[in-house]
């Protein structure tokens, strides 16, 4: 939800990562070009290269959150009427997401999904802080207040997607976010665990290569 601390979590948790190996993408309202493609297209274009960490600040899961809470958005997505059937579209989108993440897993990409679970009261306090502190005024949007009216609908949408799309190869981690420092600590540990599971090591040097290096080292000493 808005004000859950997504930007801060990215900034704090990844502050120790070499920027050369890390990419951050923030996804806002889809552009006209993006709406000309399927709903997974714009995020698929931003998947990280091999050997890099990619962070999605929001993602394709918006397509079963804000779009589900406001189904009128579907009318602008270029879908035929039969493809907008509310009895099927959400389950079909869950299936597409799970299939994508399975495909990525089979091809060497690990997906870790974090939901910063903010309480309604804490969100209210953070919105008030954005109003009261001039340096935070830029963060405040009337649209955020409008979406609070749909809190119950969002919680139902979150519950449905967590149940349908948390898998062994691409799990969801629900992190209590009212305490920012604790939330960042938890997210840090999630990232560390994911990296350790990759069992990464530096390339081993062959005996022949070692001899070459020793020969070069002797030459440099002259």
XYZ file of N, CA and C in Angstrom:
666
model
N 0.839 -1.189 0.000
C 0.000 0.000 0.000
C 0.882 1.251 0.000
N 0.300 2.388 -0.374
C 1.049 3.634 -0.364
C 1.576 3.922 1.031
N 2.820 4.444 1.083
C 3.502 4.807 2.331
C 3.974 3.600 3.126
N 4.012 2.415 2.518
C 4.476 1.218 3.231
C 5.985 1.215 3.427
N 6.707 2.051 2.670
C 8.159 2.127 2.835
C 8.945 1.408 1.752
N 8.369 1.283 0.568
C 9.042 0.556 -0.516
C 10.346 1.241 -0.926
N 10.283 2.548 -1.197
C 11.482 3.272 -1.632
C 12.569 3.211 -0.566
N 12.181 3.424 0.696
C 13.150 3.403 1.779
C 13.784 2.034 1.945
N 12.992 0.988 1.777
C 13.522 -0.372 1.904
C 14.554 -0.647 0.815
N 14.243 -0.229 -0.401
C 15.197 -0.418 -1.500
C 16.491 0.337 -1.203
N 16.359 1.577 -0.771
C 17.532 2.423 -0.535
C 18.398 1.869 0.596
N 17.792 1.442 1.691
C 18.556 0.974 2.843
C 19.112 -0.436 2.639
N 18.288 -1.326 2.133
C 18.703 -2.730 2.034
C 19.788 -2.920 0.974
N 19.693 -2.185 -0.133
C 20.653 -2.374 -1.225
C 21.792 -1.366 -1.206
N 21.923 -0.602 -0.121
C 22.953 0.440 -0.076
C 24.361 -0.139 -0.135
N 24.522 -1.394 0.273
C 25.860 -1.995 0.266
C 26.166 -2.779 -0.985
N 25.275 -2.754 -1.964
C 25.480 -3.515 -3.195
C 26.163 -2.638 -4.235
N 27.122 -3.213 -4.933
C 27.807 -2.489 -6.011
C 26.785 -2.059 -7.052
N 26.660 -0.742 -7.319
C 25.659 -0.271 -8.284
C 25.824 -0.891 -9.669
N 27.035 -1.324 -10.006
C 27.265 -1.912 -11.325
C 26.531 -3.236 -11.496
N 26.159 -3.847 -10.375
C 25.491 -5.145 -10.455
C 24.047 -5.114 -10.022
N 23.460 -3.908 -9.970
C 22.104 -3.783 -9.434
C 21.294 -2.811 -10.288
N 20.051 -3.185 -10.591
C 19.171 -2.338 -11.378
C 17.847 -2.178 -10.639
N 17.331 -0.946 -10.594
C 16.058 -0.666 -9.938
C 15.089 -0.070 -10.962
N 13.899 -0.654 -11.020
C 12.865 -0.149 -11.927
C 11.595 0.122 -11.128
N 11.045 1.326 -11.287
C 9.785 1.685 -10.641
C 8.689 1.736 -11.702
N 7.596 1.056 -11.432
C 6.512 0.977 -12.408
C 5.319 1.806 -11.942
N 4.971 2.781 -12.769
C 3.840 3.656 -12.489
C 2.665 3.241 -13.379
N 1.757 4.164 -13.608
C 0.632 3.899 -14.498
C 1.168 3.567 -15.891
N 0.655 2.515 -16.545
C 1.171 2.119 -17.862
C 1.055 3.244 -18.890
N 2.067 3.323 -19.748
C 2.052 4.310 -20.828
C 1.189 3.808 -21.979
N 0.962 4.685 -22.973
C 0.179 4.287 -24.143
C 0.856 3.142 -24.881
N 2.185 3.192 -24.976
C 2.919 2.104 -25.645
C 2.766 0.794 -24.886
N 2.881 0.857 -23.570
C 2.780 -0.362 -22.760
C 1.399 -0.991 -22.848
N 0.384 -0.160 -22.976
C -0.982 -0.675 -23.075
C -1.242 -1.368 -24.410
N -0.346 -1.183 -25.381
C -0.481 -1.857 -26.666
C 0.028 -3.299 -26.604
N 0.565 -3.688 -25.449
C 1.109 -5.042 -25.280
C 0.357 -5.772 -24.166
N 0.665 -7.061 -24.007
C 0.069 -7.812 -22.909
C 0.568 -7.271 -21.576
N -0.122 -7.586 -20.488
C 0.155 -6.928 -19.209
C 1.511 -7.292 -18.603
N 2.155 -8.359 -19.103
C 3.468 -8.748 -18.586
C 4.625 -8.131 -19.381
N 4.310 -7.502 -20.504
C 5.355 -7.054 -21.420
C 6.315 -6.048 -20.796
N 5.782 -5.008 -20.166
C 6.660 -3.919 -19.723
C 7.619 -4.350 -18.624
N 7.203 -5.286 -17.773
C 8.115 -5.758 -16.730
C 9.100 -6.786 -17.278
N 8.657 -7.586 -18.238
C 9.555 -8.564 -18.847
C 10.721 -7.854 -19.536
N 10.454 -6.695 -20.120
C 11.516 -5.916 -20.773
C 12.573 -5.417 -19.785
N 12.240 -5.420 -18.507
C 13.144 -4.882 -17.490
C 13.746 -5.975 -16.597
N 13.630 -7.200 -17.010
C 14.228 -8.279 -16.220
C 15.750 -8.115 -16.186
N 16.386 -8.442 -15.068
C 17.830 -8.238 -14.958
C 18.624 -9.178 -15.863
N 19.788 -8.700 -16.275
C 20.705 -9.533 -17.044
C 21.285 -10.611 -16.126
N 21.844 -11.639 -16.740
C 22.461 -12.705 -15.942
C 23.563 -12.120 -15.063
N 23.587 -12.539 -13.815
C 24.612 -12.066 -12.902
C 24.286 -10.754 -12.219
N 23.102 -10.192 -12.462
C 22.738 -8.924 -11.827
C 21.493 -9.090 -10.959
N 21.347 -8.153 -10.036
C 20.162 -8.098 -9.182
C 19.208 -7.069 -9.768
N 17.966 -7.464 -9.982
C 16.956 -6.534 -10.474
C 15.901 -6.303 -9.405
N 15.576 -5.051 -9.141
C 14.555 -4.722 -8.145
C 13.386 -4.063 -8.848
N 12.208 -4.623 -8.659
C 10.985 -4.020 -9.180
C 10.263 -3.329 -8.026
N 10.135 -2.011 -8.124
C 9.358 -1.241 -7.157
C 7.947 -1.152 -7.728
N 7.078 -1.993 -7.241
C 5.811 -2.375 -7.851
C 6.153 -3.271 -9.041
N 5.156 -3.966 -9.568
C 5.458 -4.938 -10.613
C 4.187 -5.316 -11.359
N 4.254 -6.445 -12.061
C 3.065 -6.944 -12.771
C 1.949 -7.321 -11.815
N 2.226 -7.420 -10.527
C 1.172 -7.744 -9.567
C 0.170 -6.603 -9.392
N 0.545 -5.402 -9.857
C -0.438 -4.314 -9.867
C -1.648 -4.683 -10.721
N -1.428 -5.582 -11.678
C -2.495 -5.951 -12.607
C -3.553 -6.848 -11.980
N -3.315 -7.313 -10.756
C -4.360 -8.045 -10.026
C -4.631 -7.364 -8.681
N -4.173 -6.116 -8.572
C -4.434 -5.316 -7.367
C -5.274 -4.102 -7.733
N -4.599 -3.036 -8.170
C -5.349 -1.812 -8.502
C -6.342 -2.064 -9.631
N -5.980 -2.931 -10.581
C -6.898 -3.216 -11.690
C -8.092 -4.035 -11.213
N -7.873 -4.882 -10.206
C -8.996 -5.662 -9.666
C -9.897 -4.782 -8.811
N -9.303 -3.886 -8.047
C -10.098 -2.967 -7.231
C -10.855 -1.980 -8.115
N -10.247 -1.606 -9.245
C -10.871 -0.671 -10.189
C -10.970 -1.352 -11.553
N -11.878 -2.298 -11.721
C -11.958 -3.077 -12.972
C -12.245 -2.247 -14.203
N -12.701 -1.008 -14.023
C -12.938 -0.156 -15.194
C -11.646 0.107 -15.964
N -10.499 -0.058 -15.298
C -9.201 0.123 -15.961
C -9.031 -0.862 -17.111
N -9.648 -2.024 -16.985
C -9.517 -3.056 -18.014
C -9.990 -2.573 -19.375
N -10.927 -1.650 -19.376
C -11.486 -1.177 -20.651
C -10.447 -0.440 -21.489
N -9.381 0.052 -20.832
C -8.341 0.789 -21.547
C -7.136 -0.078 -21.886
N -7.254 -1.378 -21.667
C -6.102 -2.255 -21.884
C -6.150 -3.004 -23.213
N -7.075 -2.624 -24.080
C -7.101 -3.198 -25.414
C -7.553 -4.642 -25.484
N -8.200 -5.130 -24.448
C -8.649 -6.519 -24.425
C -10.043 -6.651 -25.039
N -10.254 -7.751 -25.768
C -11.588 -8.034 -26.275
C -12.530 -8.271 -25.102
N -13.796 -8.025 -25.305
C -14.756 -8.113 -24.207
C -14.751 -9.482 -23.542
N -14.628 -10.548 -24.350
C -14.653 -11.892 -23.762
C -13.424 -12.174 -22.904
N -12.341 -11.411 -23.125
C -11.130 -11.584 -22.320
C -11.195 -10.802 -21.012
N -12.243 -9.987 -20.856
C -12.405 -9.209 -19.624
C -13.426 -9.838 -18.687
N -13.734 -11.077 -18.911
C -14.729 -11.787 -18.096
C -14.268 -11.831 -16.639
N -14.969 -11.174 -15.727
C -14.538 -11.133 -14.319
C -14.527 -12.494 -13.641
N -15.199 -13.475 -14.231
C -15.211 -14.818 -13.646
C -13.902 -15.554 -13.911
N -13.147 -15.099 -14.926
C -11.950 -15.840 -15.322
C -10.659 -15.037 -15.313
N -10.756 -13.728 -15.537
C -9.549 -12.961 -15.833
C -8.513 -12.987 -14.714
N -8.949 -12.951 -13.464
C -7.975 -12.879 -12.376
C -7.238 -14.207 -12.218
N -7.968 -15.319 -12.280
C -7.307 -16.623 -12.205
C -6.355 -16.819 -13.380
N -6.749 -16.331 -14.550
C -5.886 -16.461 -15.716
C -4.616 -15.625 -15.555
N -4.753 -14.444 -14.974
C -3.566 -13.612 -14.750
C -2.661 -14.221 -13.679
N -3.242 -14.783 -12.632
C -2.418 -15.481 -11.640
C -1.620 -16.583 -12.324
N -2.289 -17.339 -13.191
C -1.639 -18.456 -13.868
C -0.503 -17.956 -14.769
N -0.731 -16.844 -15.454
C 0.318 -16.275 -16.310
C 1.532 -15.863 -15.488
N 1.296 -15.262 -14.322
C 2.392 -14.832 -13.457
C 3.183 -16.016 -12.936
N 2.479 -17.027 -12.475
C 3.148 -18.219 -11.950
C 3.936 -18.910 -13.058
N 3.361 -18.979 -14.253
C 4.058 -19.608 -15.378
C 5.317 -18.829 -15.744
N 5.230 -17.506 -15.720
C 6.410 -16.686 -16.009
C 7.508 -16.957 -14.990
N 7.149 -16.992 -13.726
C 8.152 -17.195 -12.679
C 8.751 -18.601 -12.735
N 7.963 -19.584 -13.161
C 8.503 -20.930 -13.374
C 9.514 -20.914 -14.518
N 9.162 -20.209 -15.583
C 10.058 -20.088 -16.740
C 11.377 -19.442 -16.317
N 11.299 -18.357 -15.550
C 12.509 -17.678 -15.093
C 13.357 -18.598 -14.224
N 12.708 -19.362 -13.353
C 13.423 -20.286 -12.467
C 14.175 -21.329 -13.292
N 13.506 -21.873 -14.294
C 14.140 -22.890 -15.131
C 15.331 -22.341 -15.894
N 15.357 -21.018 -16.074
C 16.442 -20.400 -16.831
C 17.424 -19.635 -15.947
N 17.417 -19.938 -14.650
C 18.466 -19.434 -13.771
C 18.191 -18.151 -13.031
N 16.976 -17.610 -13.126
C 16.635 -16.386 -12.397
C 15.809 -16.740 -11.167
N 16.202 -16.227 -10.021
C 15.466 -16.455 -8.783
C 14.602 -15.237 -8.478
N 13.344 -15.489 -8.173
C 12.384 -14.413 -7.897
C 12.017 -14.417 -6.423
N 12.193 -13.280 -5.766
C 11.824 -13.113 -4.358
C 10.817 -11.970 -4.283
N 9.667 -12.247 -3.709
C 8.578 -11.256 -3.696
C 8.275 -10.833 -2.253
N 8.312 -9.529 -2.027
C 8.130 -8.981 -0.676
C 6.903 -8.078 -0.647
N 6.015 -8.352 0.279
C 4.839 -7.506 0.511
C 5.013 -6.806 1.850
N 5.185 -5.486 1.827
C 5.293 -4.697 3.053
C 3.880 -4.435 3.568
N 3.535 -5.126 4.625
C 2.156 -5.117 5.131
C 1.984 -3.993 6.157
N 1.363 -2.912 5.710
C 1.167 -1.715 6.526
C -0.255 -1.689 7.077
N -0.398 -1.255 8.342
C -1.737 -1.123 8.910
C -2.367 0.187 8.441
N -3.682 0.236 8.477
C -4.398 1.428 8.021
C -4.082 2.634 8.905
N -3.955 2.404 10.206
C -3.667 3.499 11.127
C -2.266 4.050 10.902
N -1.286 3.164 10.674
C 0.080 3.623 10.428
C 0.162 4.386 9.109
N -0.586 3.952 8.113
C -0.603 4.699 6.856
C -1.124 6.113 7.091
N -2.182 6.241 7.899
C -2.736 7.565 8.220
C -1.675 8.450 8.863
N -0.919 7.903 9.809
C 0.122 8.676 10.490
C 1.204 9.123 9.504
N 1.552 8.267 8.580
C 2.598 8.624 7.612
C 2.096 9.675 6.621
N 0.838 9.596 6.259
C 0.267 10.630 5.393
C 0.263 11.981 6.107
N -0.094 11.992 7.396
C -0.094 13.237 8.162
C 1.315 13.817 8.246
N 2.313 12.953 8.395
C 3.699 13.425 8.452
C 4.104 14.063 7.130
N 3.593 13.531 6.027
C 3.908 14.102 4.725
C 3.294 15.492 4.563
N 2.196 15.728 5.250
C 1.549 17.038 5.201
C 2.236 18.012 6.157
N 2.575 17.530 7.350
C 3.116 18.404 8.396
C 4.561 18.809 8.156
N 5.347 17.956 7.489
C 6.764 18.244 7.291
C 6.980 18.743 5.861
N 7.382 20.010 5.707
C 7.553 20.576 4.366
C 8.454 19.746 3.453
N 9.507 19.139 4.037
C 10.428 18.362 3.209
C 9.810 17.069 2.683
N 8.611 16.726 3.209
C 7.923 15.527 2.749
C 6.665 15.837 1.927
N 6.388 17.127 1.733
C 5.174 17.509 0.998
C 5.128 16.913 -0.406
N 6.303 16.769 -1.022
C 6.346 16.275 -2.398
C 5.848 14.832 -2.505
N 5.887 14.115 -1.383
C 5.450 12.719 -1.391
C 3.927 12.580 -1.359
N 3.250 13.643 -0.951
C 1.806 13.520 -0.723
C 1.020 13.692 -2.015
N 0.018 12.835 -2.173
C -0.858 12.905 -3.342
C -2.303 12.689 -2.908
N -3.197 13.483 -3.461
C -4.615 13.299 -3.145
C -5.115 11.928 -3.588
N -4.464 11.363 -4.601
C -4.853 10.033 -5.072
C -4.651 8.985 -3.976
N -3.631 9.198 -3.136
C -3.378 8.249 -2.041
C -4.559 8.224 -1.072
N -5.104 9.397 -0.776
C -6.247 9.483 0.128
C -7.468 8.828 -0.508
N -7.632 9.042 -1.795
C -8.762 8.436 -2.509
C -8.727 6.912 -2.389
N -7.536 6.325 -2.513
C -7.422 4.864 -2.494
C -7.693 4.281 -1.112
N -7.563 5.082 -0.062
C -7.855 4.585 1.295
C -9.316 4.147 1.431
N -10.175 4.715 0.600
C -11.598 4.347 0.647
C -11.799 2.873 0.263
N -10.815 2.325 -0.442
C -10.925 0.952 -0.943
C -10.046 -0.015 -0.157
N -9.733 0.353 1.082
C -8.809 -0.458 1.888
C -9.256 -1.927 1.958
N -10.497 -2.156 2.272
C -11.002 -3.524 2.399
C -10.870 -4.283 1.089
N -11.171 -3.609 -0.015
C -11.052 -4.244 -1.326
C -9.606 -4.623 -1.628
N -8.679 -3.736 -1.258
C -7.263 -4.036 -1.488
C -6.811 -5.224 -0.639
N -7.240 -5.272 0.600
C -6.843 -6.384 1.464
C -7.348 -7.718 0.903
N -8.558 -7.706 0.362
C -9.099 -8.928 -0.248
C -8.296 -9.309 -1.492
N -7.894 -8.305 -2.268
C -7.104 -8.567 -3.473
C -5.730 -9.108 -3.112
N -5.113 -8.532 -2.067
C -3.814 -9.025 -1.612
C -3.921 -10.475 -1.138
N -4.930 -10.762 -0.349
C -5.099 -12.113 0.167
C -5.247 -13.119 -0.972
N -6.014 -12.763 -1.977
C -6.244 -13.670 -3.102
C -4.959 -13.922 -3.885
N -4.200 -12.871 -4.157
C -2.990 -13.060 -4.964
C -1.902 -13.790 -4.182
N -1.791 -13.525 -2.877
C -0.791 -14.233 -2.071
C -1.089 -15.731 -2.051
N -2.351 -16.054 -1.931
C -2.764 -17.464 -1.894
C -2.500 -18.139 -3.234
N -2.715 -17.401 -4.340
C -2.641 -18.017 -5.662
C -1.233 -18.042 -6.254
N -0.344 -17.176 -5.789
C 0.934 -17.020 -6.501
C 2.181 -17.216 -5.649
N 2.036 -17.586 -4.385
C 3.224 -17.883 -3.589
C 3.597 -19.339 -3.813
N 4.747 -19.575 -4.427
C 5.173 -20.918 -4.781
C 6.549 -21.200 -4.206
N 6.965 -22.445 -4.269
C 8.263 -22.822 -3.713
C 9.397 -22.132 -4.461
N 9.261 -21.990 -5.775
C 10.344 -21.396 -6.556
C 10.258 -19.869 -6.600
N 9.116 -19.294 -6.208
C 8.967 -17.830 -6.188
C 8.047 -17.453 -5.032
N 8.551 -17.545 -3.792
C 7.695 -17.325 -2.623
C 7.388 -15.855 -2.370
N 6.269 -15.635 -1.708
C 5.951 -14.310 -1.174
C 6.386 -14.252 0.289
N 6.962 -13.128 0.682
C 7.294 -12.866 2.076
C 6.457 -11.677 2.536
N 5.582 -11.910 3.508
C 4.745 -10.843 4.047
C 5.469 -10.256 5.256
N 5.903 -9.009 5.132
C 6.730 -8.355 6.154
C 5.922 -7.278 6.862
N 5.766 -7.365 8.185
C 5.074 -6.295 8.922
C 5.852 -4.994 8.772
N 5.182 -3.935 8.296
C 5.899 -2.731 7.886
C 5.636 -1.512 8.758
N 4.871 -1.649 9.832
C 4.617 -0.485 10.688
C 5.902 0.037 11.329
N 6.825 -0.862 11.643
C 8.137 -0.499 12.192
C 9.132 -0.546 11.030
N 9.520 0.621 10.527
C 10.358 0.681 9.333
C 11.702 -0.020 9.520
N 12.360 0.226 10.653
C 13.686 -0.358 10.861
C 13.619 -1.874 10.916
N 12.612 -2.388 11.598
C 12.462 -3.837 11.685
C 12.124 -4.422 10.315
N 11.281 -3.740 9.564
C 10.918 -4.210 8.226
C 12.148 -4.288 7.335
N 12.994 -3.274 7.396
C 14.205 -3.270 6.573
C 15.163 -4.370 6.987
N 15.221 -4.644 8.279
C 16.068 -5.727 8.772
C 15.573 -7.075 8.239
N 14.280 -7.273 8.270
C 13.697 -8.529 7.778
C 13.962 -8.680 6.276
N 13.733 -7.609 5.522
C 13.963 -7.667 4.078
C 15.440 -7.950 3.788
N 16.336 -7.352 4.571
C 17.772 -7.606 4.404
C 18.085 -9.087 4.559
N 17.488 -9.701 5.575
C 17.747 -11.113 5.811
C 17.176 -11.979 4.686
N 16.031 -11.595 4.166
C 15.428 -12.317 3.038
C 16.374 -12.288 1.837
N 16.940 -11.109 1.555
C 17.853 -10.966 0.428
C 19.126 -11.778 0.659
N 19.672 -11.704 1.874
C 20.887 -12.461 2.195
C 20.653 -13.960 2.025
N 19.529 -14.444 2.542
C 19.213 -15.873 2.416
C 19.114 -16.285 0.947
N 18.478 -15.438 0.136
C 18.321 -15.759 -1.282
C 19.680 -15.821 -1.979
N 20.572 -14.898 -1.642
C 21.899 -14.890 -2.256
C 22.727 -16.097 -1.815
N 22.615 -16.449 -0.538
C 23.377 -17.595 -0.042
C 22.920 -18.899 -0.681
N 21.640 -19.008 -0.987
C 21.123 -20.208 -1.631
C 21.691 -20.400 -3.033
N 22.173 -19.321 -3.648
C 22.756 -19.423 -4.985
C 24.127 -20.089 -4.962
N 24.751 -20.133 -3.757
C 26.063 -20.776 -3.600
C 27.075 -20.238 -4.618
N 27.167 -18.927 -4.683
C 28.073 -18.285 -5.634
C 29.515 -18.376 -5.156
N 30.437 -18.567 -6.071
C 31.874 -18.601 -5.768
C 32.631 -17.912 -6.895
N 33.850 -17.495 -6.584
C 34.709 -16.954 -7.627
C 35.178 -18.099 -8.526
N 35.419 -17.846 -9.799
C 35.908 -18.901 -10.702
C 37.224 -19.490 -10.202
N 37.357 -20.799 -10.282
C 38.582 -21.449 -9.842
C 39.659 -21.339 -10.925
N 40.889 -21.138 -10.482
C 42.015 -21.025 -11.401
C 42.607 -22.407 -11.676
N 42.820 -22.718 -12.935
C 43.418 -24.009 -13.302
C 44.930 -23.969 -13.055
N 45.548 -25.124 -12.882
C 47.013 -25.153 -12.696
C 47.753 -24.434 -13.828
N 47.293 -24.615 -15.074
C 47.954 -23.973 -16.203
C 47.837 -22.457 -16.100
N 46.663 -21.977 -15.740
C 46.450 -20.545 -15.603
C 47.291 -19.994 -14.456
N 47.442 -20.775 -13.395
C 48.246 -20.352 -12.252
C 49.712 -20.180 -12.648
N 50.195 -21.079 -13.470
C 51.579 -20.975 -13.953
C 51.757 -19.708 -14.784
N 50.755 -19.417 -15.628
C 50.818 -18.206 -16.442
C 50.880 -16.962 -15.567
N 50.058 -16.934 -14.520
C 50.032 -15.777 -13.625
C 51.347 -15.616 -12.880
N 51.925 -16.742 -12.448
C 53.203 -16.673 -11.746
C 54.300 -16.154 -12.668
N 54.231 -16.578 -13.946
C 55.213 -16.111 -14.921
C 55.058 -14.616 -15.147
N 53.808 -14.142 -15.237
C 53.554 -12.718 -15.404
C 54.037 -11.937 -14.188
N 53.798 -12.522 -12.992
C 54.222 -11.862 -11.761
C 55.727 -11.672 -11.698
N 56.480 -12.681 -12.141
C 57.941 -12.583 -12.159
C 58.394 -11.501 -13.108
N 57.691 -11.424 -14.255
C 58.056 -10.404 -15.248
C 57.801 -9.005 -14.704
N 56.738 -8.838 -13.933
C 56.412 -7.530 -13.392
C 57.399 -7.091 -12.313
N 58.061 -8.053 -11.680
C 58.998 -7.739 -10.598
C 60.350 -7.240 -11.114
N 60.592 -7.417 -12.407
C 61.892 -7.013 -12.967
C 61.933 -5.503 -13.160
